[in-house]
mmCIF file of C-alpha atoms and ligand atoms in Angstrom:
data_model
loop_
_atom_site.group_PDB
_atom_site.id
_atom_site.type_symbol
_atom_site.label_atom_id
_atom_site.label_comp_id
_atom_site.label_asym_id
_atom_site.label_seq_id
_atom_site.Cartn_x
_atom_site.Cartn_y
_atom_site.Cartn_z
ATOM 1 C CA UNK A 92 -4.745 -13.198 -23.056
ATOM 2 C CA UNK A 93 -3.653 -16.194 -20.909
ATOM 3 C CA UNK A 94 -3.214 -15.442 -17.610
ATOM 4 C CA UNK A 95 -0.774 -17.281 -17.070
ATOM 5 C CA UNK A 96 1.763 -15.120 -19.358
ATOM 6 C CA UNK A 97 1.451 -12.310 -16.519
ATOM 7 C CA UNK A 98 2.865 -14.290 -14.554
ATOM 8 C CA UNK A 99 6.271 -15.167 -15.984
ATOM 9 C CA UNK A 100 9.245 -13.899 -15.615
ATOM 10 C CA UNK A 101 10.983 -11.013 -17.258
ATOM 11 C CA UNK A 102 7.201 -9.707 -17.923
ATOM 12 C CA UNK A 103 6.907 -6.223 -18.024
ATOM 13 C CA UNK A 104 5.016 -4.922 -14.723
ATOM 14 C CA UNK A 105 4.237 -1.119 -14.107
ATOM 15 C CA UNK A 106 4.282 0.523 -10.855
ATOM 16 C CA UNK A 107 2.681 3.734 -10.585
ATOM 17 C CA UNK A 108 3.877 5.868 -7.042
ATOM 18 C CA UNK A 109 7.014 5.271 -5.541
ATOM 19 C CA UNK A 110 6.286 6.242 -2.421
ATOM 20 C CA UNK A 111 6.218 4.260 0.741
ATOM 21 C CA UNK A 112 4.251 1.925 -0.578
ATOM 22 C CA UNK A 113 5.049 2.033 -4.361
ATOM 23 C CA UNK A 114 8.801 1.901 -3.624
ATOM 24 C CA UNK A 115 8.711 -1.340 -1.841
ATOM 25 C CA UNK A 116 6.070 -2.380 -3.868
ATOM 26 C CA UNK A 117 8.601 -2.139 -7.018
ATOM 27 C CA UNK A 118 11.174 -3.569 -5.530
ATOM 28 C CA UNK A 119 9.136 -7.028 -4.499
ATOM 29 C CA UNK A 120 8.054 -7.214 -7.994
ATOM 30 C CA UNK A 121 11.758 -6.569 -9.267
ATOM 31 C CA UNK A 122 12.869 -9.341 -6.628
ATOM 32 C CA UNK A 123 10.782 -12.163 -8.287
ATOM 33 C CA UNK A 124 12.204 -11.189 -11.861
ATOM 34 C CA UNK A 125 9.717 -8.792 -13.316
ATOM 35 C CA UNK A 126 10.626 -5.901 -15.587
ATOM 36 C CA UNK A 127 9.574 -3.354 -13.459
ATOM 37 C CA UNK A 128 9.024 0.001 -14.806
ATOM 38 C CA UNK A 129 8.327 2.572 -12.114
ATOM 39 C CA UNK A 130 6.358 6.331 -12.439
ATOM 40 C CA UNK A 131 5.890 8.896 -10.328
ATOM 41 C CA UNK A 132 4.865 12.544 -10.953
ATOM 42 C CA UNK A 133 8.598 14.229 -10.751
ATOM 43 C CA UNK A 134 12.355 12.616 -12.381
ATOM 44 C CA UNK A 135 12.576 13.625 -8.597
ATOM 45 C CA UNK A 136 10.161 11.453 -6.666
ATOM 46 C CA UNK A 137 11.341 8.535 -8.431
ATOM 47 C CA UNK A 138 15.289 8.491 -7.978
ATOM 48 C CA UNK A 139 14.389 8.919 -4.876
ATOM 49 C CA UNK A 140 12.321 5.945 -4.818
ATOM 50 C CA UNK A 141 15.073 4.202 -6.688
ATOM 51 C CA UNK A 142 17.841 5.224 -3.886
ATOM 52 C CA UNK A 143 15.378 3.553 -1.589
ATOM 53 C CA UNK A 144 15.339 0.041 -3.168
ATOM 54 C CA UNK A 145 19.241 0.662 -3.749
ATOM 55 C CA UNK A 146 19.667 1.437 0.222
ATOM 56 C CA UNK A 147 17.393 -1.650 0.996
ATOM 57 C CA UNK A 148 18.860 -4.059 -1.309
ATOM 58 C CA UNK A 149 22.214 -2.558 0.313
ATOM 59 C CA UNK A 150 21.548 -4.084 3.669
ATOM 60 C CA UNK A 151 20.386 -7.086 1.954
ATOM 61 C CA UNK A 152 23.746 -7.567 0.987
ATOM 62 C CA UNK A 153 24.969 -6.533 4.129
ATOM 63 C CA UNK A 154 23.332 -9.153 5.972
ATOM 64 C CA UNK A 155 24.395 -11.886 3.710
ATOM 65 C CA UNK A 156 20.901 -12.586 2.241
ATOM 66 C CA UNK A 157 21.933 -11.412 -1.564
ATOM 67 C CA UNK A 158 25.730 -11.082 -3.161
ATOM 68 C CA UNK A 159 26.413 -7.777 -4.854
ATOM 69 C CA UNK A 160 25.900 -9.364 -8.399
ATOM 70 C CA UNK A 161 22.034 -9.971 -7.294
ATOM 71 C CA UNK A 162 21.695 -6.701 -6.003
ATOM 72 C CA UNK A 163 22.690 -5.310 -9.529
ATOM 73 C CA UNK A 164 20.451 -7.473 -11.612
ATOM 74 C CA UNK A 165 17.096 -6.777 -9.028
ATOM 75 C CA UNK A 166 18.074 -3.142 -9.747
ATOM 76 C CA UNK A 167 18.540 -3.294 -13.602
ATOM 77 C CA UNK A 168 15.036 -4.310 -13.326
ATOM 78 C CA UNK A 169 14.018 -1.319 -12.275
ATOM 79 C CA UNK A 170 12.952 0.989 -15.124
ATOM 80 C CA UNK A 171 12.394 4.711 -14.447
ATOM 81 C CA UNK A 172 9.312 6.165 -16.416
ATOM 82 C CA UNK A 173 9.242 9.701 -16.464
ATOM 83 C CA UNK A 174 5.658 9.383 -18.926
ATOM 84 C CA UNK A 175 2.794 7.079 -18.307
ATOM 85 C CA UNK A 176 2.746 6.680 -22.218
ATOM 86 C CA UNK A 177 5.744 4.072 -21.436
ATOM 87 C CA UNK A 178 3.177 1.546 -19.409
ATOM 88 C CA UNK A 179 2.252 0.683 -23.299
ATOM 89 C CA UNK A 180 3.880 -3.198 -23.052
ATOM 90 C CA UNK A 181 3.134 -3.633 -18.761
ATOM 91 C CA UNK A 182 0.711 -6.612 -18.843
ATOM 92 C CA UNK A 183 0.288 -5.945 -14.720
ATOM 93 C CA UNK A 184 0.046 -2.356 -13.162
ATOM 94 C CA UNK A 185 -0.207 -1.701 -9.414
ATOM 95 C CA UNK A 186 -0.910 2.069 -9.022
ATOM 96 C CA UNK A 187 0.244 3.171 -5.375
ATOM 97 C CA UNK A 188 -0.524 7.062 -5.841
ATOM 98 C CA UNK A 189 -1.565 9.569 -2.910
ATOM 99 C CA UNK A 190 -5.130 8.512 -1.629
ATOM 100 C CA UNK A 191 -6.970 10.830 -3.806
ATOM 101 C CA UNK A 192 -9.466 9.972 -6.226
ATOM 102 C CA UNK A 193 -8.821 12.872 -8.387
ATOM 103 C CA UNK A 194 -4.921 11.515 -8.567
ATOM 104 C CA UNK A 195 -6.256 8.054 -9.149
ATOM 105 C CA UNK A 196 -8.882 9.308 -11.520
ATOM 106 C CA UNK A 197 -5.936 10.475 -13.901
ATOM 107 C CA UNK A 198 -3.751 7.516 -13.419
ATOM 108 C CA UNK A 199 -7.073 4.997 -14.331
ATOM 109 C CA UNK A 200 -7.847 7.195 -17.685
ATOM 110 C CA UNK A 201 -4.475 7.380 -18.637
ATOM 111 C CA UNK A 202 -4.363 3.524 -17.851
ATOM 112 C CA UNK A 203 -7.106 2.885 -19.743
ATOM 113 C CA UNK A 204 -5.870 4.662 -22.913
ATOM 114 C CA UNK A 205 -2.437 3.130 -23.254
ATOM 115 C CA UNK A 206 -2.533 -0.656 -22.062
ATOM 116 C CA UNK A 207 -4.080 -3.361 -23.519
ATOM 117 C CA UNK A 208 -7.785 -4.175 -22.644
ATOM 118 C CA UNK A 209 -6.225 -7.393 -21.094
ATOM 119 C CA UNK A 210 -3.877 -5.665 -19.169
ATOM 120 C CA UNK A 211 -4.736 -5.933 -15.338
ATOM 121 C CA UNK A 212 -4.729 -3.095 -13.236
ATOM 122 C CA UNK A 213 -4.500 -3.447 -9.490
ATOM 123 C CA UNK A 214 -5.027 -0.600 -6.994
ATOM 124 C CA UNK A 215 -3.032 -0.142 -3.365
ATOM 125 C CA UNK A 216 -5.835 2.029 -2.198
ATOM 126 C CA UNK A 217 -6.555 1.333 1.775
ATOM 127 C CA UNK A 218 -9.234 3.104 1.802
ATOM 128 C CA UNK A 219 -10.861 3.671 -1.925
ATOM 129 C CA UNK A 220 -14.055 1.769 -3.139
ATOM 130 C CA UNK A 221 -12.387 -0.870 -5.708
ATOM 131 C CA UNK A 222 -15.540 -0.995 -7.680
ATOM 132 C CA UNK A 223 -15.710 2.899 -7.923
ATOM 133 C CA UNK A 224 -11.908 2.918 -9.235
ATOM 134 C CA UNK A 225 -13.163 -0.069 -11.778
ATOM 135 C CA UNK A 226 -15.760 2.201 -12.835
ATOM 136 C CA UNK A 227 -13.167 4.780 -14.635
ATOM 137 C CA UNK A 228 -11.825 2.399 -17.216
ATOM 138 C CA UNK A 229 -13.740 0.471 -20.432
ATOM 139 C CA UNK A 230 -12.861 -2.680 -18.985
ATOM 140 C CA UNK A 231 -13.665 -3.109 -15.262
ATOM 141 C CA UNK A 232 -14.119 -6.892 -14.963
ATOM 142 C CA UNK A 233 -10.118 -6.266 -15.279
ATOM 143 C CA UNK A 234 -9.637 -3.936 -11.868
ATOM 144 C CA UNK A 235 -8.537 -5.536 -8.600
ATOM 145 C CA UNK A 236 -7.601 -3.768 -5.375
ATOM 146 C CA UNK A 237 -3.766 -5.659 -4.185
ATOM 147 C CA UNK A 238 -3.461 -4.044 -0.903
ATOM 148 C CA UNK A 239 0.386 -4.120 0.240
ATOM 149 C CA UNK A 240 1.348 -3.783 3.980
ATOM 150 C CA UNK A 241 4.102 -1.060 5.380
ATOM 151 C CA UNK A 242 6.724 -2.608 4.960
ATOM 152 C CA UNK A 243 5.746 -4.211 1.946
ATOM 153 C CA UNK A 244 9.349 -5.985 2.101
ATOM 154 C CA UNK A 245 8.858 -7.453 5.214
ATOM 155 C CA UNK A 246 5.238 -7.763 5.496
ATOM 156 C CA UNK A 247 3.474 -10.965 4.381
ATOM 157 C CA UNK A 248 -0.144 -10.412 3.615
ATOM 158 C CA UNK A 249 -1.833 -9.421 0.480
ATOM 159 C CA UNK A 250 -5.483 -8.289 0.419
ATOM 160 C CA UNK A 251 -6.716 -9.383 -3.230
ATOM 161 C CA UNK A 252 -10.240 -7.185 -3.208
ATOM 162 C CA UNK A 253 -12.668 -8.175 -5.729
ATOM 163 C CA UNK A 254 -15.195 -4.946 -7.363
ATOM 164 C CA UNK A 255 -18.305 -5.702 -8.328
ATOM 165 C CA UNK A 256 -17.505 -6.174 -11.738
ATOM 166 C CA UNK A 257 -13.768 -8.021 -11.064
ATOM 167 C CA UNK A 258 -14.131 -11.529 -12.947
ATOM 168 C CA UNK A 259 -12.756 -14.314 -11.213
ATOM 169 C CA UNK A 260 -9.670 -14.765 -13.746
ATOM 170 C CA UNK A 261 -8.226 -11.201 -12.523
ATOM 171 C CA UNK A 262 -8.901 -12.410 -8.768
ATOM 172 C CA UNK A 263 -6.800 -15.859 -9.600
ATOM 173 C CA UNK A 264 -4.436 -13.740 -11.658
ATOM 174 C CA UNK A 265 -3.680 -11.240 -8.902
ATOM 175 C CA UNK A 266 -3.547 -14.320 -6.449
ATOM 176 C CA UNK A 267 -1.168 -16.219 -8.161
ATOM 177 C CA UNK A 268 0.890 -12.636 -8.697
ATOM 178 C CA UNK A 269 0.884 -12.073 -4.877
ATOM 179 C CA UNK A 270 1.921 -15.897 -3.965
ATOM 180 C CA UNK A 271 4.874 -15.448 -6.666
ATOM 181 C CA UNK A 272 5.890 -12.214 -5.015
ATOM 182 C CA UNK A 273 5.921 -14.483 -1.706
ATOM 183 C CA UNK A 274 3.245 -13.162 -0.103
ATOM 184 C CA UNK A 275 0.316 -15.088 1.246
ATOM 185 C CA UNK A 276 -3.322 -13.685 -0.850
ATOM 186 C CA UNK A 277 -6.537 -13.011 1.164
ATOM 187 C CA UNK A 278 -9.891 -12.419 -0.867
ATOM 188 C CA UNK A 279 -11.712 -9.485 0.349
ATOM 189 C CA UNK A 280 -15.008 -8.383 -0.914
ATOM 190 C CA UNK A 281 -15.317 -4.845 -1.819
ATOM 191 C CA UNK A 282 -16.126 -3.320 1.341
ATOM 192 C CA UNK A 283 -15.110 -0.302 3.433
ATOM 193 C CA UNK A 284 -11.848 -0.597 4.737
ATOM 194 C CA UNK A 285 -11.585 -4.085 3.277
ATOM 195 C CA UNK A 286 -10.606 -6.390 6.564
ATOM 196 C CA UNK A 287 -7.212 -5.226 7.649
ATOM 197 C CA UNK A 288 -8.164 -1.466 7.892
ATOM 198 C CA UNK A 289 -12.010 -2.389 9.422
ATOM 199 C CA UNK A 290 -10.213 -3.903 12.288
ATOM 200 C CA UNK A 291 -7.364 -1.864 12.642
ATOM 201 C CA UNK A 292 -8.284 1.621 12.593
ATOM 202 C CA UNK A 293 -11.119 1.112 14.858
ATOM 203 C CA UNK A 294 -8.388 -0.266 17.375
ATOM 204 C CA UNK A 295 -5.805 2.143 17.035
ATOM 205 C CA UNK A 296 -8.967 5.223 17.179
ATOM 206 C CA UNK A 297 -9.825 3.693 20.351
ATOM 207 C CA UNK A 298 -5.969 3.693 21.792
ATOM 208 C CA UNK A 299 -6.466 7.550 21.105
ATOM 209 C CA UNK A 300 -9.724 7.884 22.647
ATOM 210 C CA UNK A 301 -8.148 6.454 25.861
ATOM 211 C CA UNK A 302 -4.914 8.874 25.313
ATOM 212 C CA UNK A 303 -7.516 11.629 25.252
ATOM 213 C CA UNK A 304 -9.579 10.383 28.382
ATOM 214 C CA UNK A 305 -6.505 10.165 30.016
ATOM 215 C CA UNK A 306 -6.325 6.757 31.787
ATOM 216 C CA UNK A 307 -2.845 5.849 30.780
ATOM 217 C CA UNK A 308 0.163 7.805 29.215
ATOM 218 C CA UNK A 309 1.272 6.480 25.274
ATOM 219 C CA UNK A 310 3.852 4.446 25.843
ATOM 220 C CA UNK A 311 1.289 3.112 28.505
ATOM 221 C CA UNK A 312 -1.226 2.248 26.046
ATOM 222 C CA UNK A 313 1.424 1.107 23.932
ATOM 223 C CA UNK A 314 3.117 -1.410 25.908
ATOM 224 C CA UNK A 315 -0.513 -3.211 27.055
ATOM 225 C CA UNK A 316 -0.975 -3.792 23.395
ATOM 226 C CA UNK A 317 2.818 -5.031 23.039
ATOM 227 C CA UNK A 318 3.602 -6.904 25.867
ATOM 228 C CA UNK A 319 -0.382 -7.669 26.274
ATOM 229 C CA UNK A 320 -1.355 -8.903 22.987
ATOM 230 C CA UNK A 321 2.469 -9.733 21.586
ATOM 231 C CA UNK A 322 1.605 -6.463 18.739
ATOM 232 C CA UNK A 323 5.119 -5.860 17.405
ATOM 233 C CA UNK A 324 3.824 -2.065 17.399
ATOM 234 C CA UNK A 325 1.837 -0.231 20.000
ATOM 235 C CA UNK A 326 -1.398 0.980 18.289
ATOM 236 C CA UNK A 327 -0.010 4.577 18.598
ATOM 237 C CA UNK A 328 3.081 4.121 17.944
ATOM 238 C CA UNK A 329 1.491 2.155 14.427
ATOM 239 C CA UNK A 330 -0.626 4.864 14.023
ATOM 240 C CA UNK A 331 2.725 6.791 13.533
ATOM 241 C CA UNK A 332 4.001 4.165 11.091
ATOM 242 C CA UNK A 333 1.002 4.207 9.340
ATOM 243 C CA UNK A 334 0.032 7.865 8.998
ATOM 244 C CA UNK A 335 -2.263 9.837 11.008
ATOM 245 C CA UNK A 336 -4.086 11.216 8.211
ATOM 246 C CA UNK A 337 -4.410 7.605 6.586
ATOM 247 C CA UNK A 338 -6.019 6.727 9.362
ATOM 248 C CA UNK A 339 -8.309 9.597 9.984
ATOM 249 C CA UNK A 340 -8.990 9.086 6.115
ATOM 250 C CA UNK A 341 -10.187 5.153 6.730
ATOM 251 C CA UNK A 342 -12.075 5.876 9.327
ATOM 252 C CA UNK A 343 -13.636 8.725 7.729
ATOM 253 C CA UNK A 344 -14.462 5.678 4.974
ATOM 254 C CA UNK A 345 -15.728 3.189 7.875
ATOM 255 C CA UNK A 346 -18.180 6.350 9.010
ATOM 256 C CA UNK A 347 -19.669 7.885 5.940
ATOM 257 C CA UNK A 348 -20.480 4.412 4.292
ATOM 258 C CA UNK A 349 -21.477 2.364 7.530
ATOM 259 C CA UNK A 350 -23.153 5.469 9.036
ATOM 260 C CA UNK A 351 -22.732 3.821 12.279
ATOM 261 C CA UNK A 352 -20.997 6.592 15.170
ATOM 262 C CA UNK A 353 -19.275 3.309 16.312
ATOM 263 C CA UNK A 354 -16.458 4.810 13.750
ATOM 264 C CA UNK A 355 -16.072 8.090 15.015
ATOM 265 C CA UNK A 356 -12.869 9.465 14.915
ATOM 266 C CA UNK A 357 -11.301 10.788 17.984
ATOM 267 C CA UNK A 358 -11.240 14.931 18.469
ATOM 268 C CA UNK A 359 -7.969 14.354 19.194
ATOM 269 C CA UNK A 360 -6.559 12.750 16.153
ATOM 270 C CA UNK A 361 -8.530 15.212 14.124
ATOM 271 C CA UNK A 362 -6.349 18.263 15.780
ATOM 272 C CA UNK A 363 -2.967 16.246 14.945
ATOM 273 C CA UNK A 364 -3.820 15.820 11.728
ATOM 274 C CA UNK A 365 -4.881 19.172 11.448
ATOM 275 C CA UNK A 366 -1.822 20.299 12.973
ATOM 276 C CA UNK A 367 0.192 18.484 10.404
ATOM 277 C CA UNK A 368 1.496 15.630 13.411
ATOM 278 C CA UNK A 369 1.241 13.195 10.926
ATOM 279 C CA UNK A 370 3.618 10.690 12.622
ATOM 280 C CA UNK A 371 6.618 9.309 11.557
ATOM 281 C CA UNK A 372 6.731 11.302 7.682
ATOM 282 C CA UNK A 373 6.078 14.568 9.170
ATOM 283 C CA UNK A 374 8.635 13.732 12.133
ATOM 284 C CA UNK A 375 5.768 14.187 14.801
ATOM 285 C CA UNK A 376 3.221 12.291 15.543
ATOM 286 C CA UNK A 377 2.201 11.097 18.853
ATOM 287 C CA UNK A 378 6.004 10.473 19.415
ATOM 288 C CA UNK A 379 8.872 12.788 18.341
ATOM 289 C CA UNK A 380 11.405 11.429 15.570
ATOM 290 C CA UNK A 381 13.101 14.527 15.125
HETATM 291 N N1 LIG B 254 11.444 -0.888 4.925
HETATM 292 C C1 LIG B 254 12.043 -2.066 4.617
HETATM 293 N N2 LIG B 254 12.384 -2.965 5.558
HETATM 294 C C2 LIG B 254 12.134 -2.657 6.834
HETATM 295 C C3 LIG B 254 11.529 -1.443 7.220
HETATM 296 C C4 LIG B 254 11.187 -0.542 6.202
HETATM 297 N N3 LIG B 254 10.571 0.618 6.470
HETATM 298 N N4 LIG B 254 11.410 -1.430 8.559
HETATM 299 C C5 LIG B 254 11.924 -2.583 9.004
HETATM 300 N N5 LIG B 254 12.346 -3.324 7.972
HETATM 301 C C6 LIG B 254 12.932 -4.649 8.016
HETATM 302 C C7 LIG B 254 14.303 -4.598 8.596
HETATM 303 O O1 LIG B 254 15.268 -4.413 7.571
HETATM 304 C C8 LIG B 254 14.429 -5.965 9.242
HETATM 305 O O2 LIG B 254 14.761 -6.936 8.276
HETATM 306 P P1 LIG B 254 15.966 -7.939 8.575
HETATM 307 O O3 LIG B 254 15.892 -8.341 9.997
HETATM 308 O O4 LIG B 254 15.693 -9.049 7.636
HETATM 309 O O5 LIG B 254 17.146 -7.115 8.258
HETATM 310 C C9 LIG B 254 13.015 -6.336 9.652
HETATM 311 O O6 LIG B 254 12.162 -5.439 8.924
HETATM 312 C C10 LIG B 254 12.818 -6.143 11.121
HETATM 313 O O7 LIG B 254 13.160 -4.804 11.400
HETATM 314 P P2 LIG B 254 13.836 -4.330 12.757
HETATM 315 O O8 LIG B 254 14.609 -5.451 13.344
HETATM 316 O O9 LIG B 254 14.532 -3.047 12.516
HETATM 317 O O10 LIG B 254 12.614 -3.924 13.654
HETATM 318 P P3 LIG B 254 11.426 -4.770 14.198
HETATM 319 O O11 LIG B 254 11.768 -6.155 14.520
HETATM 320 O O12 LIG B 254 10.887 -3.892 15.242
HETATM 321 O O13 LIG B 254 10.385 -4.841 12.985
HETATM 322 C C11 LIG B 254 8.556 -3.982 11.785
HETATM 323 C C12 LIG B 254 9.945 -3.693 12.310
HETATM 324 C C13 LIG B 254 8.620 -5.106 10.763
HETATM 325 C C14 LIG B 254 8.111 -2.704 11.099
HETATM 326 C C15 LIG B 254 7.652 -4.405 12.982
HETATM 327 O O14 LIG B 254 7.709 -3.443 13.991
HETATM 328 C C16 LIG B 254 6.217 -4.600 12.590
HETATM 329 O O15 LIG B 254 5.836 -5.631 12.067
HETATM 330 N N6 LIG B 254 5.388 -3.576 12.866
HETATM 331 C C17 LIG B 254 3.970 -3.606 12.499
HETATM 332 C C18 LIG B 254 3.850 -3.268 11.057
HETATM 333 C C19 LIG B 254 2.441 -3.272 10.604
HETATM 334 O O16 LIG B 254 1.507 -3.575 11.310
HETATM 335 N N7 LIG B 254 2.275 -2.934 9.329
HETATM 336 C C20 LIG B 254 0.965 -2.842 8.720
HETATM 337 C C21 LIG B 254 0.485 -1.432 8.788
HETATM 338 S S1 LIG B 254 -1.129 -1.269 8.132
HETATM 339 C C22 LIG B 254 -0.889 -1.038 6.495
HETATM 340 O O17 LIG B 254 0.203 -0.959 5.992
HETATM 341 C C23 LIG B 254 -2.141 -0.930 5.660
HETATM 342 C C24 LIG B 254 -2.480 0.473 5.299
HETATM 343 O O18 LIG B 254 -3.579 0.438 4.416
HETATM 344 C C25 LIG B 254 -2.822 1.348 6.457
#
């Protein structure tokens, strides 16, 4: 296939997850003019992540930056696919499932059934080996991690990871993909925690080993890093955004393949996670959003 025909409009891209990520992830794609179909494991999940890109695409219009009639066509392009089967025609999938790799081992196999052997199919995983994901389907030169940042509406970077076996055509193809979504492409080697999470986690698992020491209260910590560094987020309060048990999972990652203790996770972020503060989606986390 030329690569270029992913690329085009009105091109039939499938998004698999419509969760946090895979919501926003749908509606970028939709936003640029892609067919978007979007999957998730209940007719549940994904109205729900439909209602999202409706509310979002609401305030767009709200605050003058789309008229009504632009709002309807981005959602039109929204396709909701109860079966996987239905990814048949997607020439570009992004799967955004739960950070699993038994629930990305199913979504890969099915993948690799149904699409075309050119079809390219890009991962979301934070924390996931790319290469090991590459490894499920026939065709792995053909696997890419695209690595989308909470908000994905609002945020601007795309980490483009590259498997051992990803050829250099998927890396341009997923390149040119993120730069027509408006985002600006970085290419990452496979490597734990690719660069965004190598640098981040460690920093926000250090703002809880000095919440756990005791030498300043949250918001504290928080505002150094705000006020300090110009961080639109605290490190806690991101860790909240983020997920507490993402980032216990990353740095879990960082430890087990760097063996180095300089990625130790803090006791204390193990109990919240183990007491289900999970931040901002559980409604606790290190601050209360009840
Ligand atoms: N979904 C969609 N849009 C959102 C949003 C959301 N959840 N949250 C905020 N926005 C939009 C708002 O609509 C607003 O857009 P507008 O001004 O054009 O209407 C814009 O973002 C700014 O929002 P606010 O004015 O309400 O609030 P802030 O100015 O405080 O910005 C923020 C919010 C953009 C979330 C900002 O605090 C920020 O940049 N925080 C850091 C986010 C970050 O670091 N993300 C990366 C996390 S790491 C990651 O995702 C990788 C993973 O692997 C762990």
């Amino acid at each position: 296939m030329d690569d270029s025909q992913v690329l085009k409009e009105r091109k039939v891209v499938g998004v698999v997850g419509g969760g946090t990520m895979g919501h926003g992830i749908a509606q970028v794609f939709a936003q640029s003019g892609f067919e978007v179909k979007l999957n998730d494991i209940t007719s549940e999940l994904i109205q729900a992540a439909v209602k999202r890109i409706d509310d979002n695409l609401s305030r767009s219009v709200e605050k003058g930056r789309i008229s009504k009639e632009e709002k309807t066509e981005i959602l039109s392009r929204v396709v909701p696919i109860r079966d996987l089967e239905d990814f048949r025609d997607a020439l570009f999938v992004v799967e955004a499932v739960i950070e699993k790799i038994e629930a990305k081992t199913a979504v890969f196999k099915t993948l690799d059934k149904i699409c075309s052997k050119d079809t390219i199919l890009t991962t979301n995983t934070s924390s996931i080996p790319i290469t090991q994901i590459a490894s499920l389907v026939s065709n792995p030169q053909r696997v890419a991690g695209m690595h989308f940042f909470n908000p994905v509406q609002v945020m601007k970077l795309v980490e483009v990871v590259k498997g051992m076996q990803t050829s250099e055509s998927t890396i341009e193809t997923v390149r040119l993909m993120s730069k027509k979504l408006g985002k600006t492409p970085v290419v990452v080697s496979d490597s734990p925690g690719f660069i965004s999470n190598r640098i981040l986690c460690p920093m926000i698992n250090e703002a809880i080993f000095a919440l756990e020491e005791g030498i300043a209260s949250k918001e504290d910590i928080d505002t150094v890093m705000k006020l300090g560094m110009n961080h639109p987020m605290g490190p806690l309060e991101l860790a909240d955004f983020v997920g507490l048990d993402v980032v216990l999972d990353v740095l879990e990652v960082l430890y087990r393949e760097f063996q180095d203790p300089k990625y130790r996770a803090s006791p204390l972020l193990r109990k919240m996670v183990r007491a289900g503060y999970l931040g901002r989606k559980t409604r606790k986390g290190f601050y209360d959003y009840s």
